[in-house]
PDB file of C-alpha atoms and ligand atoms in Angstrom:
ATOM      1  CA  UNK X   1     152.700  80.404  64.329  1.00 98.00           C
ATOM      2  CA  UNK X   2     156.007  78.147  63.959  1.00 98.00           C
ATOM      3  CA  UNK X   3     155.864  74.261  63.528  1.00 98.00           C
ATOM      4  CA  UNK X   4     159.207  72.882  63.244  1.00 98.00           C
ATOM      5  CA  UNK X   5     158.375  69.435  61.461  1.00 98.00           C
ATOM      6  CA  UNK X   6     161.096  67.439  62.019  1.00 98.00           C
ATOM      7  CA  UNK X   7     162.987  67.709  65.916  1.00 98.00           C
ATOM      8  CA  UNK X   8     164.106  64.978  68.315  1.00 98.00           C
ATOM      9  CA  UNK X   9     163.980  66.177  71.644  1.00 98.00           C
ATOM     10  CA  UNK X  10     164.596  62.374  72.792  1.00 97.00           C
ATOM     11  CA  UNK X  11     167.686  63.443  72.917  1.00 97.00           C
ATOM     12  CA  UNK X  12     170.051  63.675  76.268  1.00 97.00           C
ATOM     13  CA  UNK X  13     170.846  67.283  75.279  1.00 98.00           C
ATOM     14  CA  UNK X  14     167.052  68.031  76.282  1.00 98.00           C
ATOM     15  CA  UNK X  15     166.964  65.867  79.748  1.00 97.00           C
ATOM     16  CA  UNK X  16     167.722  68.944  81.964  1.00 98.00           C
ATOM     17  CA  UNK X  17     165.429  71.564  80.119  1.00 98.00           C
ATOM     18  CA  UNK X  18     162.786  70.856  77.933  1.00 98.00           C
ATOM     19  CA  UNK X  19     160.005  71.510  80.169  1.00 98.00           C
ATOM     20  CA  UNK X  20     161.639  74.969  79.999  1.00 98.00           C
ATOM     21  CA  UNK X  21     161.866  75.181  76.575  1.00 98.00           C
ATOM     22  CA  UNK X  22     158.687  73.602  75.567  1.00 98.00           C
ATOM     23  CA  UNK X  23     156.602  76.261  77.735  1.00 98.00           C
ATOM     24  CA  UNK X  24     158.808  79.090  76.167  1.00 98.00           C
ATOM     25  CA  UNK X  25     157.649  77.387  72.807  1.00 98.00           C
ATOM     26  CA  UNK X  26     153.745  77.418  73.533  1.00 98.00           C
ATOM     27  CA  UNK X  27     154.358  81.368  74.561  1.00 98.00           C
ATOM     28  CA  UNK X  28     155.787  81.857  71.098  1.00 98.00           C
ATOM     29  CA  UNK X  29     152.929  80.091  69.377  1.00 98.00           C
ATOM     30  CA  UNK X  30     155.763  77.399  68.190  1.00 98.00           C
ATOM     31  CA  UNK X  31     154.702  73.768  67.937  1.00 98.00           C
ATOM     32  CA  UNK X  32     156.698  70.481  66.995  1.00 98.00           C
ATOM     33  CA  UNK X  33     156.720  67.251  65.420  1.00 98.00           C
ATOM     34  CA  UNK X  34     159.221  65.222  67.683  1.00 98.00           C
ATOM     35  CA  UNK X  35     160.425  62.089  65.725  1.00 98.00           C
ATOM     36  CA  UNK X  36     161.221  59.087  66.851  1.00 96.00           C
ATOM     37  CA  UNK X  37     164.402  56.825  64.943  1.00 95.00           C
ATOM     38  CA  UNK X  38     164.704  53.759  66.987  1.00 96.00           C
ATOM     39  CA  UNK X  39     162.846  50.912  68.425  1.00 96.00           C
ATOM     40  CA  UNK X  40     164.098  52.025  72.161  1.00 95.00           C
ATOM     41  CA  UNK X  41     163.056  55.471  71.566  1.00 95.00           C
ATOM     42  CA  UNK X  42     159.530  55.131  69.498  1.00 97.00           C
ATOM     43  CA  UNK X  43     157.462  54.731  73.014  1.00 96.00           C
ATOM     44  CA  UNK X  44     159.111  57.584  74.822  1.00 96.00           C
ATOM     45  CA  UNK X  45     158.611  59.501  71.633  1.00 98.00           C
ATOM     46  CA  UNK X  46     155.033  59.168  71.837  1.00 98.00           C
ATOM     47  CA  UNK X  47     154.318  59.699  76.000  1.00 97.00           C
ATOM     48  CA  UNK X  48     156.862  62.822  75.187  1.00 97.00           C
ATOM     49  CA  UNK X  49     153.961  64.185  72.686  1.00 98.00           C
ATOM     50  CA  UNK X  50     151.161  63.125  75.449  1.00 97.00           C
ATOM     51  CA  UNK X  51     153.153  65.077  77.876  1.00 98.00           C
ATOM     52  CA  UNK X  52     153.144  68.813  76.382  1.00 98.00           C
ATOM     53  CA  UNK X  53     150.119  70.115  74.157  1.00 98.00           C
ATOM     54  CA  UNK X  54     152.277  71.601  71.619  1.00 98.00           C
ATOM     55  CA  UNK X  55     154.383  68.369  70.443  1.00 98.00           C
ATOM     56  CA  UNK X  56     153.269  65.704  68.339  1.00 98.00           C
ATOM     57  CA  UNK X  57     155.121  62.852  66.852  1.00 98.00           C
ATOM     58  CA  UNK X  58     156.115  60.276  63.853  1.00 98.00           C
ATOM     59  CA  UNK X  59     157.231  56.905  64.669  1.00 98.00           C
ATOM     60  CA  UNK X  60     159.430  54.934  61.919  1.00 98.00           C
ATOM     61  CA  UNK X  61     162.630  53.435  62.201  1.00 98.00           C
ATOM     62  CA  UNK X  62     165.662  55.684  60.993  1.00 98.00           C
ATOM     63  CA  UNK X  63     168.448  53.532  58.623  1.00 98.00           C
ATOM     64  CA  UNK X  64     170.868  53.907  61.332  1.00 97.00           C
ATOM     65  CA  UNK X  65     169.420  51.511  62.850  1.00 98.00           C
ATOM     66  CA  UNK X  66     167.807  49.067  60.112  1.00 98.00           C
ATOM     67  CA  UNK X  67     169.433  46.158  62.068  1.00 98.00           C
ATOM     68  CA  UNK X  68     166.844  46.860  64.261  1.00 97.00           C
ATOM     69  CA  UNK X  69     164.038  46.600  62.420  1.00 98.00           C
ATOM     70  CA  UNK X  70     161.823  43.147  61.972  1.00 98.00           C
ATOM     71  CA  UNK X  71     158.159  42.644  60.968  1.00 98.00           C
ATOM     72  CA  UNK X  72     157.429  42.736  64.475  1.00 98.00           C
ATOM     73  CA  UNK X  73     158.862  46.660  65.322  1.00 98.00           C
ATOM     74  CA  UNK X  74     156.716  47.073  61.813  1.00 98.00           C
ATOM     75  CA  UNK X  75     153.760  45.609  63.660  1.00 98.00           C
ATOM     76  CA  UNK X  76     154.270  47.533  66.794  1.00 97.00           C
ATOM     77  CA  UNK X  77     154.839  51.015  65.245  1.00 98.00           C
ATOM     78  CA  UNK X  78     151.238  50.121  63.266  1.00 98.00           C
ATOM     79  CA  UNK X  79     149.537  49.357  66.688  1.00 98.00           C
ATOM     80  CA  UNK X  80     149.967  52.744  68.127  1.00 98.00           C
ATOM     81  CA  UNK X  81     148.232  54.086  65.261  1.00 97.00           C
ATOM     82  CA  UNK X  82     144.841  52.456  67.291  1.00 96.00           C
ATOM     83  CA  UNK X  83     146.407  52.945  70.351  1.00 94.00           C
ATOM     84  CA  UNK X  84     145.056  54.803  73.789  1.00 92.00           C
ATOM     85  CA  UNK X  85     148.057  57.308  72.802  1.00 93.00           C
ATOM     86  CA  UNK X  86     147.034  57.592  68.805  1.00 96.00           C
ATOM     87  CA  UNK X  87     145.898  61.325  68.891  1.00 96.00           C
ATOM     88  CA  UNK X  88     149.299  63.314  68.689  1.00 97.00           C
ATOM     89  CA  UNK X  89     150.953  60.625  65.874  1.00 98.00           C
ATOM     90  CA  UNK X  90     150.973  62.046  62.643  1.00 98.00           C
ATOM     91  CA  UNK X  91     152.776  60.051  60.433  1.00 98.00           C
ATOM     92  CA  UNK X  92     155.616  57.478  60.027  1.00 98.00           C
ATOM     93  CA  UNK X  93     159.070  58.205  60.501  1.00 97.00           C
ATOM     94  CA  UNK X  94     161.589  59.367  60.343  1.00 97.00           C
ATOM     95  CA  UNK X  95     163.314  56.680  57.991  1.00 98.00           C
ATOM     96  CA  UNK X  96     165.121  56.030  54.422  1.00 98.00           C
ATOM     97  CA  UNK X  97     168.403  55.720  53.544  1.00 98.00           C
ATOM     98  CA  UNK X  98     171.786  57.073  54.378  1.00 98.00           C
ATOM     99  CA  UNK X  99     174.880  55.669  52.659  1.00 98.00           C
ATOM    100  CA  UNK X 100     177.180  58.853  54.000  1.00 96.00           C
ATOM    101  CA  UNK X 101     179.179  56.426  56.403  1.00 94.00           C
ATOM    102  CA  UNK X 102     180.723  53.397  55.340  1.00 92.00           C
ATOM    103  CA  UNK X 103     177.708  50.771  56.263  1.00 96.00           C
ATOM    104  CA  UNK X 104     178.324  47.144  55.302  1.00 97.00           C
ATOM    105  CA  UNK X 105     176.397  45.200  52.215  1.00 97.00           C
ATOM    106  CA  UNK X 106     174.398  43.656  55.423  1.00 98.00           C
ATOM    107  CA  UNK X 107     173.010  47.366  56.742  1.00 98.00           C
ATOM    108  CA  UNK X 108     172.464  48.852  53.550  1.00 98.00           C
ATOM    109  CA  UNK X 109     170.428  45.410  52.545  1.00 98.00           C
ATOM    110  CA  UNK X 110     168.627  46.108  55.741  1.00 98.00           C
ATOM    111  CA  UNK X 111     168.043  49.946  55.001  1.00 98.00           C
ATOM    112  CA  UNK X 112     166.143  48.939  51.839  1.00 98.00           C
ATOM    113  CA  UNK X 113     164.302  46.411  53.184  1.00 98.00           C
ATOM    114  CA  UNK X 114     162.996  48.941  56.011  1.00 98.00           C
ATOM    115  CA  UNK X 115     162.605  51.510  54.267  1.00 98.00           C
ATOM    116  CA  UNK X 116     160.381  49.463  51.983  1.00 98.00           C
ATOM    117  CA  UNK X 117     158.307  48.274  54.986  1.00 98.00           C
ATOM    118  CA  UNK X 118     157.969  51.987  56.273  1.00 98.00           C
ATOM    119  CA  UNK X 119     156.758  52.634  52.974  1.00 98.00           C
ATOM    120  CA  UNK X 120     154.162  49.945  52.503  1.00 98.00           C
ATOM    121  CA  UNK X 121     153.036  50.613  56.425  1.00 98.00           C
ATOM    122  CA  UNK X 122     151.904  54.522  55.093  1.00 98.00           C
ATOM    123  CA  UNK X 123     149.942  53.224  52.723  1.00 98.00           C
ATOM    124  CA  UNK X 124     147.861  50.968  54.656  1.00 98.00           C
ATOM    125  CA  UNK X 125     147.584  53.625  57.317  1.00 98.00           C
ATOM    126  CA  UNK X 126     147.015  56.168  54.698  1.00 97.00           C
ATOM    127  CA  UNK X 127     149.794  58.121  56.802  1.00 97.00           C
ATOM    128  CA  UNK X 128     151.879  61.148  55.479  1.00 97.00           C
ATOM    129  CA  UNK X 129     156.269  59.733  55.848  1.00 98.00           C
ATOM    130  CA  UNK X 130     159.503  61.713  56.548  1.00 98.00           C
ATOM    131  CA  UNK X 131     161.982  60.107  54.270  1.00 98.00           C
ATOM    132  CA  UNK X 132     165.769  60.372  55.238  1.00 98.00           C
ATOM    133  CA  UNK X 133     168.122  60.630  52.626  1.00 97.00           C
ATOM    134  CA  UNK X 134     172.046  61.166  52.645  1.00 97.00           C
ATOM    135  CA  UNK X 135     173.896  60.807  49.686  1.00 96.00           C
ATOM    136  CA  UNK X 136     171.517  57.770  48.434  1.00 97.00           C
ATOM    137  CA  UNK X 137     169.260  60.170  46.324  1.00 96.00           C
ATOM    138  CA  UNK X 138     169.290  57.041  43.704  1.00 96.00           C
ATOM    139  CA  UNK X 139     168.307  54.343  45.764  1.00 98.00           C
ATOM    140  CA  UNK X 140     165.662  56.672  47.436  1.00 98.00           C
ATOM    141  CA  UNK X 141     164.118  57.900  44.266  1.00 97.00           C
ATOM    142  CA  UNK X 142     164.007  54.497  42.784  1.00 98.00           C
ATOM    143  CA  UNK X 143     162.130  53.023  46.085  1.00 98.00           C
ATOM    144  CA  UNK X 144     159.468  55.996  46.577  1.00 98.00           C
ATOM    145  CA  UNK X 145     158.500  55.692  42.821  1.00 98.00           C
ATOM    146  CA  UNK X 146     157.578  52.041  43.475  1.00 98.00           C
ATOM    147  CA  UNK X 147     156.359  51.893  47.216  1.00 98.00           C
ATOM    148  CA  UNK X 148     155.338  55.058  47.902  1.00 98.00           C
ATOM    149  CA  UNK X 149     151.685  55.778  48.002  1.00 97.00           C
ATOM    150  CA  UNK X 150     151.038  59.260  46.162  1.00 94.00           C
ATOM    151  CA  UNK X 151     147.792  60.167  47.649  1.00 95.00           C
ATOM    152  CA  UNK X 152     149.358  60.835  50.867  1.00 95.00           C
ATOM    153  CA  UNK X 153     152.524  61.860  49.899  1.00 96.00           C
ATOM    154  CA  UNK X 154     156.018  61.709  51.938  1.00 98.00           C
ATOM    155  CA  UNK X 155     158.107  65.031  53.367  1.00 98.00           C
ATOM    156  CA  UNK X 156     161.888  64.802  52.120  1.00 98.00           C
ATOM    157  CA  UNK X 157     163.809  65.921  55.582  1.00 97.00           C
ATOM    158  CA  UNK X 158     166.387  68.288  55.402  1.00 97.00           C
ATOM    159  CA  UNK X 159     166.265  68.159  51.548  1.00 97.00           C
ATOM    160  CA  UNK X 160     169.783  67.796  49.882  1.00 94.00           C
ATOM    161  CA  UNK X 161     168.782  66.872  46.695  1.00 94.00           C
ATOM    162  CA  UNK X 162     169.296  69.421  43.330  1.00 96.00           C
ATOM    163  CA  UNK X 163     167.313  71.894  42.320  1.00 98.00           C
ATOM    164  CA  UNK X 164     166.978  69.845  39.401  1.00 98.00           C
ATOM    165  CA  UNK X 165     165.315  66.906  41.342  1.00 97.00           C
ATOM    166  CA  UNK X 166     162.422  69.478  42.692  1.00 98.00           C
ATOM    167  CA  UNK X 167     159.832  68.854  39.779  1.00 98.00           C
ATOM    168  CA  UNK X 168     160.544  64.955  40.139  1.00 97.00           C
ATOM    169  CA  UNK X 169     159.647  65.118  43.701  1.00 97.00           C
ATOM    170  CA  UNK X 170     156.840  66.877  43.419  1.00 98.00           C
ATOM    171  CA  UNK X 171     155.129  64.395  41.014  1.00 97.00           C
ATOM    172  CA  UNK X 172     155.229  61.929  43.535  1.00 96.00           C
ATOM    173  CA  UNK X 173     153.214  64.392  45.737  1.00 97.00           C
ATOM    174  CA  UNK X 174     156.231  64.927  48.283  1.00 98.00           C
ATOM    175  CA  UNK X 175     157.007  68.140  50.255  1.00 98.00           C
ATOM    176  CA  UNK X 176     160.063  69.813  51.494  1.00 98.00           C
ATOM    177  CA  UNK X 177     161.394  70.559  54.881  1.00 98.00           C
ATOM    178  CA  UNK X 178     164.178  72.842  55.185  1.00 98.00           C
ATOM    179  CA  UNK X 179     166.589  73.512  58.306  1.00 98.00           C
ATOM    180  CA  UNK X 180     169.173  75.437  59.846  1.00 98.00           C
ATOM    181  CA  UNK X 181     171.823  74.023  56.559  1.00 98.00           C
ATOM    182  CA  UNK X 182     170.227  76.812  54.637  1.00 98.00           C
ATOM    183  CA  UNK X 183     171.471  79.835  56.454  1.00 98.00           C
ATOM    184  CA  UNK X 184     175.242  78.086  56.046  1.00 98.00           C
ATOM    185  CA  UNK X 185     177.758  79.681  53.607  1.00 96.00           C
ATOM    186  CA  UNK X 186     178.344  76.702  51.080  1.00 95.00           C
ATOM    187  CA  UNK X 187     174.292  75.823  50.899  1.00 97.00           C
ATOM    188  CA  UNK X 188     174.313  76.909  47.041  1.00 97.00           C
ATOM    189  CA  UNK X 189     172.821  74.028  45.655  1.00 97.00           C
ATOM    190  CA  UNK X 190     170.073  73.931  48.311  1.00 98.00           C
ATOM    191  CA  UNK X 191     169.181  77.853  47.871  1.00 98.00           C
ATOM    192  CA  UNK X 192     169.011  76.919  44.406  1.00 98.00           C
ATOM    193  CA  UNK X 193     166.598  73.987  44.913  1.00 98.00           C
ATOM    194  CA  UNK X 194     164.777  76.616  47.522  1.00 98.00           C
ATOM    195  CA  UNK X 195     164.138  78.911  45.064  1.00 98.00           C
ATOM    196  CA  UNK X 196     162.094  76.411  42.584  1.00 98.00           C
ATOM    197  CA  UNK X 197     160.155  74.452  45.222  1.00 98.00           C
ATOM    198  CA  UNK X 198     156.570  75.383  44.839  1.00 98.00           C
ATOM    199  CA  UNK X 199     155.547  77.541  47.805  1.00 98.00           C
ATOM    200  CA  UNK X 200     152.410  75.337  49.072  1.00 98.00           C
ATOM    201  CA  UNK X 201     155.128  72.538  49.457  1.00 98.00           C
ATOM    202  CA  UNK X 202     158.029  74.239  51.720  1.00 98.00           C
ATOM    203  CA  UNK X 203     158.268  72.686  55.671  1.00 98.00           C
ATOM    204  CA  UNK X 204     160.097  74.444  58.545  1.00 98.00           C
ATOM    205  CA  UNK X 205     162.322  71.951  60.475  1.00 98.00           C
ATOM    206  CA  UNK X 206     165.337  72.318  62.799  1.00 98.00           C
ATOM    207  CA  UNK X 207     166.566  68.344  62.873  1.00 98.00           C
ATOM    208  CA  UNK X 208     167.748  69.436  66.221  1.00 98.00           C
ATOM    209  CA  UNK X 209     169.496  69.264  68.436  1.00 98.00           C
ATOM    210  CA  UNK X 210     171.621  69.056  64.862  1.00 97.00           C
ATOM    211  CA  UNK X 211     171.804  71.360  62.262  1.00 97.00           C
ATOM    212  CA  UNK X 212     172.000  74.407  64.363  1.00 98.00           C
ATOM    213  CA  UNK X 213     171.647  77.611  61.799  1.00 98.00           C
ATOM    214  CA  UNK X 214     174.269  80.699  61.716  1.00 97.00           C
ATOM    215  CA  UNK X 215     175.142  82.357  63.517  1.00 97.00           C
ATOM    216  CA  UNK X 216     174.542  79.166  66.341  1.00 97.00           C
ATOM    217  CA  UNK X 217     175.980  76.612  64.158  1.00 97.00           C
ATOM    218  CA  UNK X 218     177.621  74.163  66.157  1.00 96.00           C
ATOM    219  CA  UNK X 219     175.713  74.534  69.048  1.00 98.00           C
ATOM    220  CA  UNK X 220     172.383  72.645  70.461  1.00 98.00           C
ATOM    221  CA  UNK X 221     169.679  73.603  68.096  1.00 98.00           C
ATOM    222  CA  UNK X 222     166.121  73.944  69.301  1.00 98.00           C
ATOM    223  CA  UNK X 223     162.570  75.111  67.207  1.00 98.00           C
ATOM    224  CA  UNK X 224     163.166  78.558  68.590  1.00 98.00           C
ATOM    225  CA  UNK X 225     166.149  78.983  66.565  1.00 98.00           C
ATOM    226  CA  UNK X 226     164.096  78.269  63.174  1.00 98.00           C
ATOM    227  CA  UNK X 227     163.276  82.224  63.533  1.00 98.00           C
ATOM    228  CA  UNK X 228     166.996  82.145  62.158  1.00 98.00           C
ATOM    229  CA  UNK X 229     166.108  79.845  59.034  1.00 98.00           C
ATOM    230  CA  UNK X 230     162.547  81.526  58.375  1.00 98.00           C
ATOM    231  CA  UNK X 231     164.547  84.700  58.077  1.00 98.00           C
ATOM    232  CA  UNK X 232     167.103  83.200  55.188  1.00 98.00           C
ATOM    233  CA  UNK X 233     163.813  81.934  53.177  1.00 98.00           C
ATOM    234  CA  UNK X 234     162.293  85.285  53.356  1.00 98.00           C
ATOM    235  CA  UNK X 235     165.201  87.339  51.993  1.00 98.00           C
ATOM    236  CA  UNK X 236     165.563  83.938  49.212  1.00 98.00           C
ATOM    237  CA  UNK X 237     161.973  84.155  47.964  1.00 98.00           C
ATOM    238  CA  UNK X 238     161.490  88.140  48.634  1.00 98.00           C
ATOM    239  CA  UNK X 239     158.525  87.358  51.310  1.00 98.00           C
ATOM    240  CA  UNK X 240     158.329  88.911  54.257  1.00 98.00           C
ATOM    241  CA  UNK X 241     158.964  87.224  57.585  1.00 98.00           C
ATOM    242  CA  UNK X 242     155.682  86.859  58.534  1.00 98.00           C
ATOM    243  CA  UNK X 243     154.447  85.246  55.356  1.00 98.00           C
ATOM    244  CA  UNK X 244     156.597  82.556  55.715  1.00 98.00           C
ATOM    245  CA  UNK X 245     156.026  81.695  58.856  1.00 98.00           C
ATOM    246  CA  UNK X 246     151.920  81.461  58.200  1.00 98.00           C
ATOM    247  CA  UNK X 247     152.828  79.796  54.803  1.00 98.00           C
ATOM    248  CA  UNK X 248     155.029  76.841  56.042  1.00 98.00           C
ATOM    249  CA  UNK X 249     152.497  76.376  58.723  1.00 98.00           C
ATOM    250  CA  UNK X 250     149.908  76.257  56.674  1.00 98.00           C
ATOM    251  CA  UNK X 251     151.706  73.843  54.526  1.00 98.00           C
ATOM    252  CA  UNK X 252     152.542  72.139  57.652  1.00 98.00           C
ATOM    253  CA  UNK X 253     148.693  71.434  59.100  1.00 98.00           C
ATOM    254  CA  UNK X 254     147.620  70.527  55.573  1.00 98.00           C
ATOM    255  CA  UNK X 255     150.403  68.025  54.981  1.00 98.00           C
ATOM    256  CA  UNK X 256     150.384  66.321  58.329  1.00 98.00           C
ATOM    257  CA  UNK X 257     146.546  66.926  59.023  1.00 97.00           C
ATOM    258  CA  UNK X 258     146.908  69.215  62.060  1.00 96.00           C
ATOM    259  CA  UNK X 259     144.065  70.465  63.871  1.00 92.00           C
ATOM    260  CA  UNK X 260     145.504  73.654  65.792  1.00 90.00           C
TER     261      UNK X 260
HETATM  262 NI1  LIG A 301     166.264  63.655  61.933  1.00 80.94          NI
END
């Protein structure tokens, strides 16, 4: 079994086929955590995950779009938690902070403030988050030491941080996904960081249809092509295939509380 953690087949890209590729998926025994990132998307998110039997979904706001985000979106994201639809949401998210484009004071004011919210929302819902961050590793650590709640723990996305920053994750009871960026020829410093995560804490994820991993890069990535980034992990950690697919679904249905 293969659960790519972190997808968003909301996505255009997907409008034409994913009924195709979501029954290839259940043939391969590969399931998905769709994510929504904005307000407009967070409902279609979730009747996407009522639709097929192996998709679920987080709901959160992503900082692109902090702008977006008021105490009412808060309120309405926390309402499907008890909703008709609550069964196939996991967790919140995906949301953080991203200072890799040029954002004003304003956004990046908002991003905190959201992020916060996010935060404080997991806690009350004793809900597992998927944290976005892009070049803000700062700001991010600084926020999850104070907000986040530890018991349930939050799943860096597409980690980018040092190999260094590992052990200080891990105190704060946070897990790792990794994607396609692995398999790509300057990924160093995350191979590095690969190498000293603790086993029981590494996530598969794709971030597609991003983040496509070699020899695709730069095309439409889907969860099938995570066969590509399972297969870099193995030869970095000197486990066989099938071990880490098993282990990083394992990790996967503890961390999210997935009954398969
Ligand atoms: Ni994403």
């Amino acid at each position: 079994m293969i659960i790519d953690v972190h997808a968003h087949y909301n996505d255009e890209r997907y409008d034409q086929d994913l009924d195709q590729l979501m029954s290839t998926f259940r043939q391969e025994n590969i399931y998905v955590i769709n994510s929504a990132t904005c307000p407009g998307d967070i409902d279609s998110a979730v009747v996407l995950a009522n639709k097929y039997s192996n998709m679920f979904v987080t709901v959160g706001i992503h900082p692109e779009y902090a702008l977006e985000s008021n105490d009412e979106e808060i309120e309405r994201i926390r309402c499907l938690f008890t909703g008709t639809k609550a069964e196939k949401i996991l967790g919140i998210g995906e949301t953080g902070l991203d200072y890799h484009y040029d954002y004003s004071d304003e956004q990046v004011a908002a991003q905190k403030v959201n992020f916060i919210k996010h935060l404080k929302l997991a806690s009350d819902l004793s809900k597992p988050i998927v944290v976005h961050n892009r070049d803000a590793h700062l700001d991010t650590m600084n926020i999850l030491k104070e907000h986040l709640d530890a018991k349930r723990g939050a799943l860096i996305h597409c980690y980018s941080g040092s190999s260094e920053s590992v052990p200080e994750y891990v105190s704060m009871n946070c897990c790792f996904s990794i994607g396609g960026v692995v398999t790509f020829k300057n990924a160093k410093k995350l191979v590095e960081a690969v190498k000293v995560m603790p086993r029981d804490r590494i996530l598969i994820e794709t971030d597609c249809p991003y983040l496509t991993p070699e020899p695709f890069r730069g095309t439409r990535n889907d969860s099938g092509k995570t066969v590509y980034t399972i297969r870099k992990i193995a030869e970095l950690l000197d486990l066989s295939y099938e071990y880490v697919c098993d282990m990083t679904a394992d990790n996967a249905k503890r961390f999210f509380e997935i009954i398969i």
